[in-house]
Amino acid sequence: EDGIRDVERSRGLGDVYKRQAEEAETILKNVVELQPGDPSVYLQLAAFFNRQEMFEETIAALRSRAAIEPDNPEAYYTLATYFWEKAFRDFRLNEEEKAGYVADGIAEVDLALEIKDDYHEAMTYKNILLRMQANATTNKATQDALIAQADALLERANELRAEQQEAAVAAAEAATSGG
């Protein structure tokens, strides 16, 4: 019954893994039906699809998550990181496909920054995506403009990170001194 011992059903361990993945997908989709308003369910579904190398399904799950919490900048930031990962790590993509994913990542990170303009992690990712865009163009003026924009974002992100760390240290010191 499990496909391991049934010689008629199983053609090897790959079949077992495939059935287990299908069962996991069914379970996750059932959980989504039971808890459609829970963003963490969509994150789990996206992580599952990502492990199965099902990119479009991953993005669909992440977009569903963003749709139920449209004021959460992290939802759009997460989408941007997946687009970056696809463009950066999938060597099967041609340059046009890669450029499309970079542009999609920039669009998502822009949404995150519209909601939270001091989101230094999002600025850091936009910096990386802009540099990828600059590397893909042969137009020197466009390249220079993209790199200048990326540099400014990285500088601002570093300033914000330092400010947030200083504020956290000050809050910790105040808490320990009873202040």
Coordinates of N, CA, C and O in Angstrom, one line a residue:
E1 N 0.8 -1.2 0.0 CA 0.0 0.0 0.0 C 0.9 1.3 0.0 O 0.4 2.3 -0.5
D2 N 2.0 1.2 0.6 CA 2.9 2.5 0.7 C 3.7 2.7 -0.6 O 4.4 3.7 -0.7
G3 N 3.7 1.7 -1.5 CA 4.4 1.9 -2.7 C 5.9 1.4 -2.6 O 6.5 1.3 -3.6
I4 N 6.3 1.1 -1.5 CA 7.7 0.6 -1.3 C 7.7 -0.9 -1.5 O 8.5 -1.4 -2.2
R5 N 6.8 -1.5 -0.8 CA 6.7 -3.0 -0.8 C 5.9 -3.5 -2.0 O 6.0 -4.7 -2.3
D6 N 5.1 -2.7 -2.6 CA 4.2 -3.2 -3.7 C 5.0 -3.1 -5.0 O 5.1 -2.0 -5.6
V7 N 5.5 -4.2 -5.5 CA 6.3 -4.2 -6.7 C 5.5 -3.8 -7.9 O 6.0 -3.2 -8.8
E8 N 4.2 -4.1 -7.9 CA 3.4 -3.8 -9.0 C 3.2 -2.2 -9.2 O 3.2 -1.7 -10.3
R9 N 3.1 -1.5 -8.1 CA 2.9 -0.1 -8.1 C 4.1 0.7 -8.2 O 4.1 1.8 -8.7
S10 N 5.2 0.3 -7.6 CA 6.4 1.1 -7.4 C 7.4 0.8 -8.5 O 7.7 -0.4 -8.8
R11 N 8.0 1.8 -9.1 CA 9.1 1.6 -10.0 C 10.4 2.2 -9.3 O 11.3 2.4 -10.0
G12 N 10.3 2.4 -8.1 CA 11.5 2.8 -7.4 C 11.2 3.9 -6.3 O 10.0 4.3 -6.2
L13 N 12.2 4.3 -5.7 CA 12.1 5.3 -4.6 C 11.6 6.7 -5.2 O 10.8 7.4 -4.5
G14 N 11.9 7.0 -6.4 CA 11.4 8.2 -7.0 C 9.8 8.3 -7.0 O 9.2 9.3 -6.7
D15 N 9.2 7.1 -7.3 CA 7.7 7.0 -7.2 C 7.2 7.3 -5.8 O 6.2 8.0 -5.6
V16 N 7.9 6.8 -4.8 CA 7.5 7.0 -3.4 C 7.6 8.5 -3.1 O 6.6 9.1 -2.5
Y17 N 8.7 9.1 -3.5 CA 8.8 10.6 -3.2 C 7.8 11.4 -3.9 O 7.3 12.4 -3.4
K18 N 7.5 11.0 -5.1 CA 6.5 11.7 -5.9 C 5.1 11.7 -5.2 O 4.4 12.7 -5.1
R19 N 4.8 10.4 -4.8 CA 3.5 10.3 -4.1 C 3.4 11.1 -2.8 O 2.4 11.7 -2.5
Q20 N 4.6 11.0 -2.1 CA 4.6 11.8 -0.8 C 4.4 13.3 -1.1 O 3.8 14.0 -0.3
A21 N 5.1 13.8 -2.2 CA 4.9 15.2 -2.5 C 3.5 15.5 -2.9 O 3.0 16.6 -2.5
E22 N 2.9 14.6 -3.6 CA 1.5 14.9 -4.0 C 0.6 14.9 -2.8 O -0.3 15.7 -2.7
E23 N 0.8 14.0 -1.8 CA 0.0 13.9 -0.6 C 0.3 15.2 0.2 O -0.7 15.8 0.7
A24 N 1.5 15.7 0.3 CA 1.8 16.9 1.0 C 1.1 18.1 0.4 O 0.5 18.9 1.1
E25 N 1.1 18.2 -0.9 CA 0.5 19.3 -1.6 C -1.0 19.2 -1.3 O -1.6 20.3 -1.1
T26 N -1.6 18.1 -1.4 CA -3.1 17.9 -1.1 C -3.4 18.4 0.3 O -4.3 19.2 0.6
I27 N -2.6 18.0 1.3 CA -2.8 18.4 2.7 C -2.6 19.9 2.8 O -3.5 20.6 3.5
L28 N -1.6 20.5 2.2 CA -1.4 22.0 2.3 C -2.6 22.7 1.7 O -3.1 23.7 2.2
K29 N -3.1 22.2 0.5 CA -4.2 22.9 -0.1 C -5.5 22.8 0.7 O -6.3 23.7 0.8
N30 N -5.6 21.6 1.4 CA -6.8 21.5 2.4 C -6.6 22.5 3.5 O -7.7 23.0 4.0
V31 N -5.4 22.7 4.0 CA -5.2 23.6 5.1 C -5.6 25.0 4.6 O -6.2 25.8 5.3
V32 N -5.2 25.4 3.4 CA -5.6 26.7 2.8 C -7.1 26.9 2.8 O -7.6 27.9 3.1
E33 N -7.8 25.8 2.4 CA -9.3 25.9 2.3 C -9.8 26.1 3.7 O -10.8 26.8 3.9
L34 N -9.2 25.5 4.7 CA -9.7 25.6 6.1 C -9.4 26.9 6.8 O -10.1 27.4 7.6
Q35 N -8.2 27.5 6.4 CA -7.7 28.7 7.0 C -7.3 29.7 5.9 O -6.2 30.1 5.8
P36 N -8.3 30.1 5.0 CA -7.9 31.0 3.9 C -7.4 32.4 4.3 O -6.8 33.1 3.5
G37 N -7.7 32.8 5.5 CA -7.2 34.1 6.0 C -5.9 34.1 6.7 O -5.5 35.2 7.2
D38 N -5.3 33.0 6.8 CA -4.0 32.9 7.6 C -2.8 33.0 6.7 O -2.6 32.1 5.9
P39 N -2.1 34.1 6.7 CA -0.9 34.3 5.8 C 0.1 33.2 6.0 O 0.8 32.8 5.0
S40 N 0.3 32.6 7.1 CA 1.3 31.6 7.3 C 1.1 30.4 6.5 O 2.0 29.7 6.1
V41 N -0.2 30.1 6.2 CA -0.5 28.9 5.4 C 0.0 29.1 4.0 O 0.5 28.2 3.4
Y42 N -0.1 30.3 3.5 CA 0.4 30.6 2.1 C 1.9 30.5 2.1 O 2.5 30.1 1.1
L43 N 2.5 31.0 3.2 CA 4.0 30.9 3.2 C 4.4 29.4 3.2 O 5.4 29.1 2.5
Q44 N 3.7 28.6 4.0 CA 4.1 27.1 4.0 C 3.8 26.5 2.6 O 4.7 25.7 2.1
L45 N 2.7 26.9 2.0 CA 2.5 26.4 0.6 C 3.5 26.9 -0.4 O 4.0 26.1 -1.2
A46 N 3.9 28.1 -0.3 CA 5.0 28.6 -1.2 C 6.3 27.9 -0.9 O 7.0 27.6 -1.9
A47 N 6.6 27.7 0.3 CA 7.9 27.0 0.6 C 7.9 25.6 0.0 O 8.9 25.1 -0.5
F48 N 6.7 24.9 0.1 CA 6.6 23.6 -0.4 C 6.8 23.6 -1.9 O 7.5 22.8 -2.5
F49 N 6.0 24.5 -2.6 CA 6.2 24.6 -4.1 C 7.6 25.0 -4.5 O 8.1 24.4 -5.5
N50 N 8.3 25.8 -3.7 CA 9.6 26.2 -4.0 C 10.5 25.0 -3.9 O 11.4 24.8 -4.8
R51 N 10.4 24.1 -2.9 CA 11.2 22.9 -2.8 C 10.9 22.0 -4.0 O 11.8 21.2 -4.4
Q52 N 9.7 22.0 -4.5 CA 9.4 21.1 -5.7 C 9.8 21.8 -7.0 O 9.5 21.2 -8.1
E53 N 10.4 23.0 -6.9 CA 10.8 23.7 -8.1 C 9.6 24.1 -9.0 O 9.7 24.0 -10.2
M54 N 8.5 24.5 -8.3 CA 7.3 24.9 -9.0 C 7.2 26.4 -8.8 O 6.4 26.9 -7.9
F55 N 7.9 27.2 -9.6 CA 8.1 28.6 -9.4 C 6.7 29.4 -9.5 O 6.4 30.2 -8.7
E56 N 6.0 29.1 -10.5 CA 4.7 29.8 -10.8 C 3.8 29.6 -9.6 O 3.1 30.6 -9.2
E57 N 3.7 28.4 -9.1 CA 2.8 28.1 -8.0 C 3.3 28.8 -6.7 O 2.5 29.2 -5.9
T58 N 4.7 28.8 -6.6 CA 5.3 29.5 -5.4 C 4.8 31.0 -5.4 O 4.3 31.5 -4.4
I59 N 4.9 31.6 -6.6 CA 4.6 33.0 -6.7 C 3.1 33.2 -6.4 O 2.7 34.2 -5.8
A60 N 2.3 32.3 -7.0 CA 0.8 32.4 -6.8 C 0.5 32.3 -5.3 O -0.4 33.1 -4.8
A61 N 1.1 31.4 -4.6 CA 0.9 31.3 -3.1 C 1.3 32.6 -2.4 O 0.6 33.1 -1.5
L62 N 2.5 33.2 -2.8 CA 2.9 34.4 -2.1 C 2.0 35.6 -2.5 O 1.8 36.5 -1.6
R63 N 1.5 35.6 -3.7 CA 0.6 36.7 -4.1 C -0.7 36.6 -3.3 O -1.3 37.6 -2.9
S64 N -1.1 35.3 -3.1 CA -2.4 35.1 -2.2 C -2.1 35.7 -0.8 O -3.0 36.3 -0.2
R65 N -0.9 35.4 -0.3 CA -0.6 35.9 1.0 C -0.6 37.4 1.0 O -1.2 38.1 1.9
A66 N 0.0 38.1 0.0 CA 0.0 39.5 -0.1 C -1.4 40.1 -0.2 O -1.7 41.2 0.3
A67 N -2.3 39.4 -0.9 CA -3.7 39.8 -1.1 C -4.4 39.9 0.2 O -5.3 40.7 0.4
I68 N -4.1 39.0 1.2 CA -4.9 39.0 2.4 C -4.2 39.9 3.5 O -4.9 40.1 4.5
E69 N -3.0 40.3 3.2 CA -2.4 41.3 4.1 C -1.7 42.4 3.3 O -0.5 42.5 3.3
P70 N -2.5 43.2 2.6 CA -2.0 44.1 1.6 C -1.2 45.3 2.3 O -0.4 46.0 1.6
D71 N -1.3 45.5 3.6 CA -0.6 46.5 4.2 C 0.7 46.0 4.9 O 1.4 46.8 5.6
N72 N 1.1 44.8 4.7 CA 2.3 44.2 5.2 C 3.4 44.3 4.2 O 3.4 43.5 3.2
P73 N 4.4 45.2 4.4 CA 5.5 45.3 3.5 C 6.3 44.0 3.3 O 6.8 43.8 2.2
E74 N 6.3 43.2 4.3 CA 7.1 42.0 4.3 C 6.6 41.0 3.2 O 7.3 40.2 2.6
A75 N 5.3 41.1 3.0 CA 4.7 40.2 2.0 C 5.2 40.5 0.6 O 5.5 39.6 -0.2
Y76 N 5.4 41.8 0.3 CA 5.9 42.2 -1.0 C 7.4 42.0 -1.1 O 8.0 41.6 -2.1
Y77 N 8.1 42.2 0.0 CA 9.5 42.0 0.1 C 9.8 40.5 -0.1 O 10.8 40.2 -0.8
T78 N 9.0 39.6 0.5 CA 9.2 38.2 0.3 C 9.1 37.8 -1.2 O 9.9 37.1 -1.7
L79 N 8.1 38.4 -1.9 CA 7.9 38.1 -3.3 C 9.2 38.6 -4.0 O 9.7 37.9 -4.9
A80 N 9.7 39.8 -3.7 CA 10.9 40.3 -4.4 C 12.1 39.3 -4.2 O 12.9 39.1 -5.1
T81 N 12.2 38.8 -3.0 CA 13.4 37.8 -2.7 C 13.2 36.6 -3.6 O 14.3 36.1 -4.1
Y82 N 12.0 36.1 -3.8 CA 11.9 34.9 -4.6 C 12.2 35.3 -6.1 O 12.7 34.4 -6.8
F83 N 11.7 36.4 -6.6 CA 12.1 36.8 -7.9 C 13.6 37.0 -8.1 O 14.1 36.6 -9.1
W84 N 14.2 37.6 -7.1 CA 15.7 37.7 -7.2 C 16.3 36.3 -7.3 O 17.2 36.1 -8.1
E85 N 15.9 35.4 -6.4 CA 16.5 34.1 -6.4 C 16.3 33.4 -7.7 O 17.2 32.7 -8.2
K86 N 15.1 33.5 -8.3 CA 14.9 32.9 -9.6 C 15.8 33.5 -10.7 O 16.5 32.7 -11.4
A87 N 15.9 34.8 -10.7 CA 16.8 35.4 -11.7 C 18.2 35.1 -11.5 O 19.0 34.9 -12.5
F88 N 18.7 35.0 -10.3 CA 20.1 34.9 -9.9 C 20.5 33.4 -10.0 O 21.6 33.1 -10.5
R89 N 19.7 32.5 -9.6 CA 20.1 31.1 -9.5 C 19.7 30.1 -10.6 O 20.3 29.1 -10.7
D90 N 18.7 30.5 -11.3 CA 18.2 29.6 -12.4 C 18.9 29.8 -13.7 O 18.6 30.7 -14.5
F91 N 19.9 29.0 -13.9 CA 20.8 29.2 -15.1 C 20.1 28.7 -16.4 O 20.7 28.9 -17.5
R92 N 18.9 28.2 -16.3 CA 18.2 27.8 -17.5 C 17.5 28.9 -18.1 O 17.0 28.8 -19.3
L93 N 17.4 30.1 -17.4 CA 16.7 31.2 -18.0 C 17.6 31.9 -19.0 O 18.8 32.0 -18.9
N94 N 16.9 32.4 -20.1 CA 17.6 33.3 -21.0 C 17.6 34.7 -20.5 O 17.0 35.0 -19.4
E95 N 18.3 35.6 -21.1 CA 18.4 37.0 -20.6 C 17.1 37.7 -20.5 O 16.9 38.5 -19.6
E96 N 16.2 37.5 -21.4 CA 14.9 38.1 -21.4 C 14.1 37.7 -20.2 O 13.5 38.5 -19.5
E97 N 14.1 36.4 -20.0 CA 13.4 35.9 -18.8 C 13.9 36.4 -17.5 O 13.2 36.8 -16.6
K98 N 15.3 36.4 -17.4 CA 15.9 36.9 -16.2 C 15.6 38.3 -16.0 O 15.3 38.7 -14.9
A99 N 15.6 39.1 -17.1 CA 15.2 40.6 -16.9 C 13.8 40.7 -16.5 O 13.5 41.6 -15.7
G100 N 12.9 39.9 -16.9 CA 11.5 39.9 -16.5 C 11.4 39.7 -15.0 O 10.6 40.4 -14.3
Y101 N 12.1 38.7 -14.5 CA 12.0 38.4 -13.1 C 12.7 39.5 -12.2 O 12.2 39.8 -11.2
V102 N 13.7 40.1 -12.7 CA 14.3 41.2 -12.0 C 13.4 42.4 -12.0 O 13.2 43.0 -10.9
A103 N 12.7 42.7 -13.1 CA 11.7 43.8 -13.1 C 10.5 43.4 -12.2 O 10.1 44.3 -11.5
D104 N 10.1 42.2 -12.1 CA 9.0 41.8 -11.2 C 9.5 42.0 -9.8 O 8.7 42.5 -8.9
G105 N 10.7 41.6 -9.5 CA 11.3 41.8 -8.1 C 11.3 43.3 -7.7 O 10.9 43.6 -6.6
I106 N 11.7 44.1 -8.7 CA 11.8 45.6 -8.4 C 10.4 46.1 -8.1 O 10.1 46.9 -7.2
A107 N 9.4 45.7 -8.9 CA 8.0 46.1 -8.7 C 7.5 45.7 -7.3 O 6.9 46.5 -6.6
E108 N 7.8 44.5 -6.9 CA 7.4 44.0 -5.6 C 8.0 44.8 -4.4 O 7.4 45.2 -3.5
V109 N 9.4 45.0 -4.6 CA 10.1 45.7 -3.5 C 9.6 47.2 -3.5 O 9.6 47.7 -2.4
D110 N 9.3 47.7 -4.6 CA 8.7 49.1 -4.6 C 7.4 49.2 -3.8 O 7.2 50.1 -3.1
L111 N 6.6 48.1 -3.9 CA 5.4 48.1 -3.1 C 5.7 48.0 -1.6 O 5.0 48.7 -0.8
A112 N 6.7 47.2 -1.3 CA 7.1 47.2 0.2 C 7.6 48.5 0.6 O 7.2 48.9 1.8
L113 N 8.3 49.2 -0.2 CA 8.9 50.5 0.2 C 7.8 51.6 0.2 O 7.9 52.6 1.0
E114 N 6.7 51.5 -0.6 CA 5.6 52.4 -0.5 C 4.9 52.3 0.9 O 4.5 53.3 1.4
I115 N 4.9 51.1 1.4 CA 4.2 50.9 2.7 C 5.1 51.3 3.8 O 4.7 51.9 4.8
K116 N 6.4 51.0 3.7 CA 7.3 51.2 4.8 C 8.6 51.8 4.2 O 9.5 51.1 3.7
D117 N 8.7 53.1 4.2 CA 9.8 53.7 3.4 C 11.2 53.6 4.2 O 12.2 54.0 3.6
D118 N 11.2 53.1 5.4 CA 12.5 52.9 6.1 C 12.8 51.4 6.2 O 13.5 51.0 7.1
Y119 N 12.3 50.6 5.3 CA 12.5 49.2 5.3 C 13.9 48.9 4.7 O 14.0 48.7 3.5
H120 N 14.9 48.8 5.5 CA 16.3 48.7 5.0 C 16.5 47.4 4.3 O 17.3 47.4 3.3
E121 N 15.9 46.3 4.7 CA 16.1 45.0 4.0 C 15.5 45.1 2.6 O 16.2 44.6 1.7
A122 N 14.4 45.8 2.4 CA 13.8 45.9 1.1 C 14.7 46.8 0.2 O 14.9 46.6 -1.0
M123 N 15.3 47.9 0.8 CA 16.2 48.7 0.1 C 17.5 47.9 -0.4 O 18.0 48.1 -1.5
T124 N 17.9 47.1 0.5 CA 19.1 46.2 0.2 C 18.8 45.3 -1.0 O 19.6 45.2 -2.0
Y125 N 17.6 44.7 -1.0 CA 17.2 43.9 -2.2 C 17.0 44.7 -3.4 O 17.4 44.3 -4.5
K126 N 16.4 45.9 -3.3 CA 16.3 46.7 -4.5 C 17.6 47.1 -5.1 O 17.8 47.1 -6.3
N127 N 18.6 47.4 -4.2 CA 19.9 47.7 -4.6 C 20.5 46.5 -5.4 O 21.1 46.7 -6.5
I128 N 20.3 45.3 -5.0 CA 20.8 44.1 -5.7 C 20.1 43.9 -7.0 O 20.8 43.7 -8.1
L129 N 18.8 44.1 -7.0 CA 18.1 43.9 -8.3 C 18.4 45.0 -9.3 O 18.6 44.7 -10.5
L130 N 18.7 46.2 -8.8 CA 19.1 47.3 -9.7 C 20.4 47.0 -10.3 O 20.7 47.3 -11.5
R131 N 21.3 46.4 -9.5 CA 22.7 46.1 -10.0 C 22.6 45.0 -11.1 O 23.3 45.0 -12.1
M132 N 21.6 44.0 -10.9 CA 21.4 43.0 -11.9 C 20.9 43.6 -13.2 O 21.3 43.2 -14.3
Q133 N 20.0 44.6 -13.0 CA 19.5 45.2 -14.2 C 20.6 46.0 -14.9 O 20.6 46.0 -16.1
A134 N 21.4 46.6 -14.1 CA 22.6 47.4 -14.7 C 23.5 46.4 -15.5 O 24.0 46.8 -16.6
N135 N 23.8 45.3 -14.9 CA 24.7 44.3 -15.5 C 24.1 43.8 -16.8 O 24.8 43.4 -17.7
A136 N 22.8 43.8 -17.0 CA 22.1 43.3 -18.2 C 22.0 44.2 -19.3 O 21.7 43.8 -20.4
T137 N 22.3 45.5 -19.1 CA 22.2 46.5 -20.1 C 23.6 46.8 -20.7 O 24.6 46.8 -20.0
T138 N 23.6 47.2 -22.0 CA 24.8 47.6 -22.6 C 24.9 49.1 -22.8 O 25.9 49.7 -23.1
N139 N 23.8 49.8 -22.4 CA 23.7 51.2 -22.5 C 24.5 51.8 -21.3 O 24.0 51.7 -20.1
K140 N 25.6 52.5 -21.5 CA 26.4 53.0 -20.4 C 25.7 54.0 -19.5 O 25.8 53.9 -18.3
A141 N 24.9 54.9 -20.1 CA 24.2 55.9 -19.4 C 23.1 55.2 -18.5 O 23.0 55.6 -17.3
T142 N 22.4 54.3 -19.0 CA 21.4 53.6 -18.2 C 22.1 52.8 -17.1 O 21.6 52.8 -15.9
Q143 N 23.2 52.1 -17.4 CA 23.9 51.4 -16.4 C 24.4 52.3 -15.3 O 24.2 51.9 -14.1
D144 N 25.0 53.4 -15.7 CA 25.5 54.4 -14.6 C 24.3 54.9 -13.7 O 24.5 55.0 -12.5
A145 N 23.2 55.2 -14.4 CA 22.0 55.7 -13.6 C 21.5 54.6 -12.6 O 21.2 54.9 -11.5
L146 N 21.5 53.3 -13.1 CA 21.0 52.2 -12.2 C 22.0 52.0 -11.1 O 21.5 51.8 -9.9
I147 N 23.2 52.1 -11.4 CA 24.2 51.9 -10.3 C 24.2 53.0 -9.3 O 24.3 52.8 -8.1
A148 N 24.0 54.2 -9.8 CA 23.9 55.4 -8.9 C 22.7 55.2 -8.0 O 22.8 55.5 -6.7
Q149 N 21.6 54.8 -8.5 CA 20.4 54.6 -7.7 C 20.6 53.4 -6.7 O 20.2 53.6 -5.5
A150 N 21.3 52.4 -7.1 CA 21.6 51.3 -6.2 C 22.5 51.7 -5.1 O 22.3 51.4 -3.9
D151 N 23.5 52.5 -5.4 CA 24.5 53.0 -4.4 C 23.7 53.9 -3.4 O 24.0 53.7 -2.2
A152 N 22.8 54.7 -3.8 CA 22.1 55.6 -2.9 C 21.2 54.8 -2.0 O 21.1 55.0 -0.8
L153 N 20.6 53.8 -2.6 CA 19.7 52.9 -1.8 C 20.5 52.1 -0.7 O 20.1 52.0 0.4
L154 N 21.7 51.6 -1.1 CA 22.5 50.9 -0.2 C 23.0 51.8 0.9 O 23.0 51.4 2.1
E155 N 23.4 53.0 0.6 CA 23.9 53.9 1.6 C 22.7 54.2 2.6 O 22.9 54.2 3.8
R156 N 21.5 54.5 2.1 CA 20.4 54.8 2.9 C 20.0 53.5 3.8 O 19.7 53.7 5.0
A157 N 20.1 52.4 3.2 CA 19.8 51.2 4.0 C 20.8 51.0 5.1 O 20.4 50.6 6.2
N158 N 22.0 51.2 4.8 CA 23.1 51.1 5.9 C 22.8 52.1 7.0 O 23.0 51.8 8.2
E159 N 22.5 53.4 6.6 CA 22.1 54.4 7.6 C 21.0 54.0 8.5 O 21.0 54.1 9.7
L160 N 19.9 53.5 7.9 CA 18.7 53.0 8.6 C 19.1 51.8 9.5 O 18.6 51.8 10.7
R161 N 19.9 50.9 9.0 CA 20.3 49.7 9.8 C 21.0 50.2 11.1 O 20.7 49.8 12.2
A162 N 21.9 51.1 10.9 CA 22.7 51.7 12.0 C 21.8 52.4 13.0 O 21.9 52.2 14.3
E163 N 20.9 53.2 12.5 CA 19.9 53.9 13.4 C 19.1 52.9 14.2 O 18.9 53.1 15.4
Q164 N 18.6 51.9 13.5 CA 17.7 50.9 14.2 C 18.5 50.1 15.3 O 18.0 49.8 16.3
Q165 N 19.8 49.8 14.9 CA 20.6 49.1 15.9 C 20.9 50.0 17.1 O 20.9 49.5 18.3
E166 N 21.2 51.3 16.9 CA 21.4 52.2 18.0 C 20.2 52.4 18.9 O 20.3 52.4 20.1
A167 N 19.0 52.4 18.2 CA 17.8 52.5 19.0 C 17.5 51.3 19.8 O 17.1 51.4 21.0
A168 N 17.9 50.1 19.3 CA 17.7 48.9 20.0 C 18.6 48.8 21.2 O 18.2 48.4 22.3
V169 N 19.8 49.2 21.0 CA 20.8 49.3 22.1 C 20.3 50.2 23.2 O 20.4 49.9 24.4
A170 N 19.9 51.4 22.8 CA 19.4 52.4 23.8 C 18.2 51.8 24.6 O 18.1 52.0 25.8
A171 N 17.3 51.2 23.9 CA 16.1 50.6 24.5 C 16.5 49.5 25.5 O 16.0 49.4 26.6
A172 N 17.5 48.7 25.1 CA 18.0 47.6 26.0 C 18.7 48.2 27.2 O 18.5 47.7 28.3
E173 N 19.4 49.2 27.0 CA 20.1 49.9 28.2 C 19.1 50.5 29.1 O 19.2 50.4 30.3
A174 N 18.1 51.1 28.5 CA 17.0 51.8 29.4 C 16.3 50.7 30.2 O 15.9 50.9 31.3
A175 N 16.0 49.6 29.5 CA 15.3 48.5 30.2 C 16.1 47.9 31.3 O 15.6 47.5 32.4
T176 N 17.4 47.8 31.1 CA 18.3 47.2 32.2 C 18.6 48.1 33.3 O 18.8 47.7 34.4
S177 N 18.5 49.4 33.0 CA 18.8 50.4 34.1 C 17.5 50.9 34.8 O 17.6 51.7 35.7
G178 N 16.4 50.3 34.3 CA 15.1 50.6 34.9 C 14.6 52.0 34.5 O 13.6 52.5 35.0
G179 N 15.1 52.5 33.4 CA 14.8 53.8 33.0 C 13.7 53.9 32.0 O 12.9 54.7 31.9

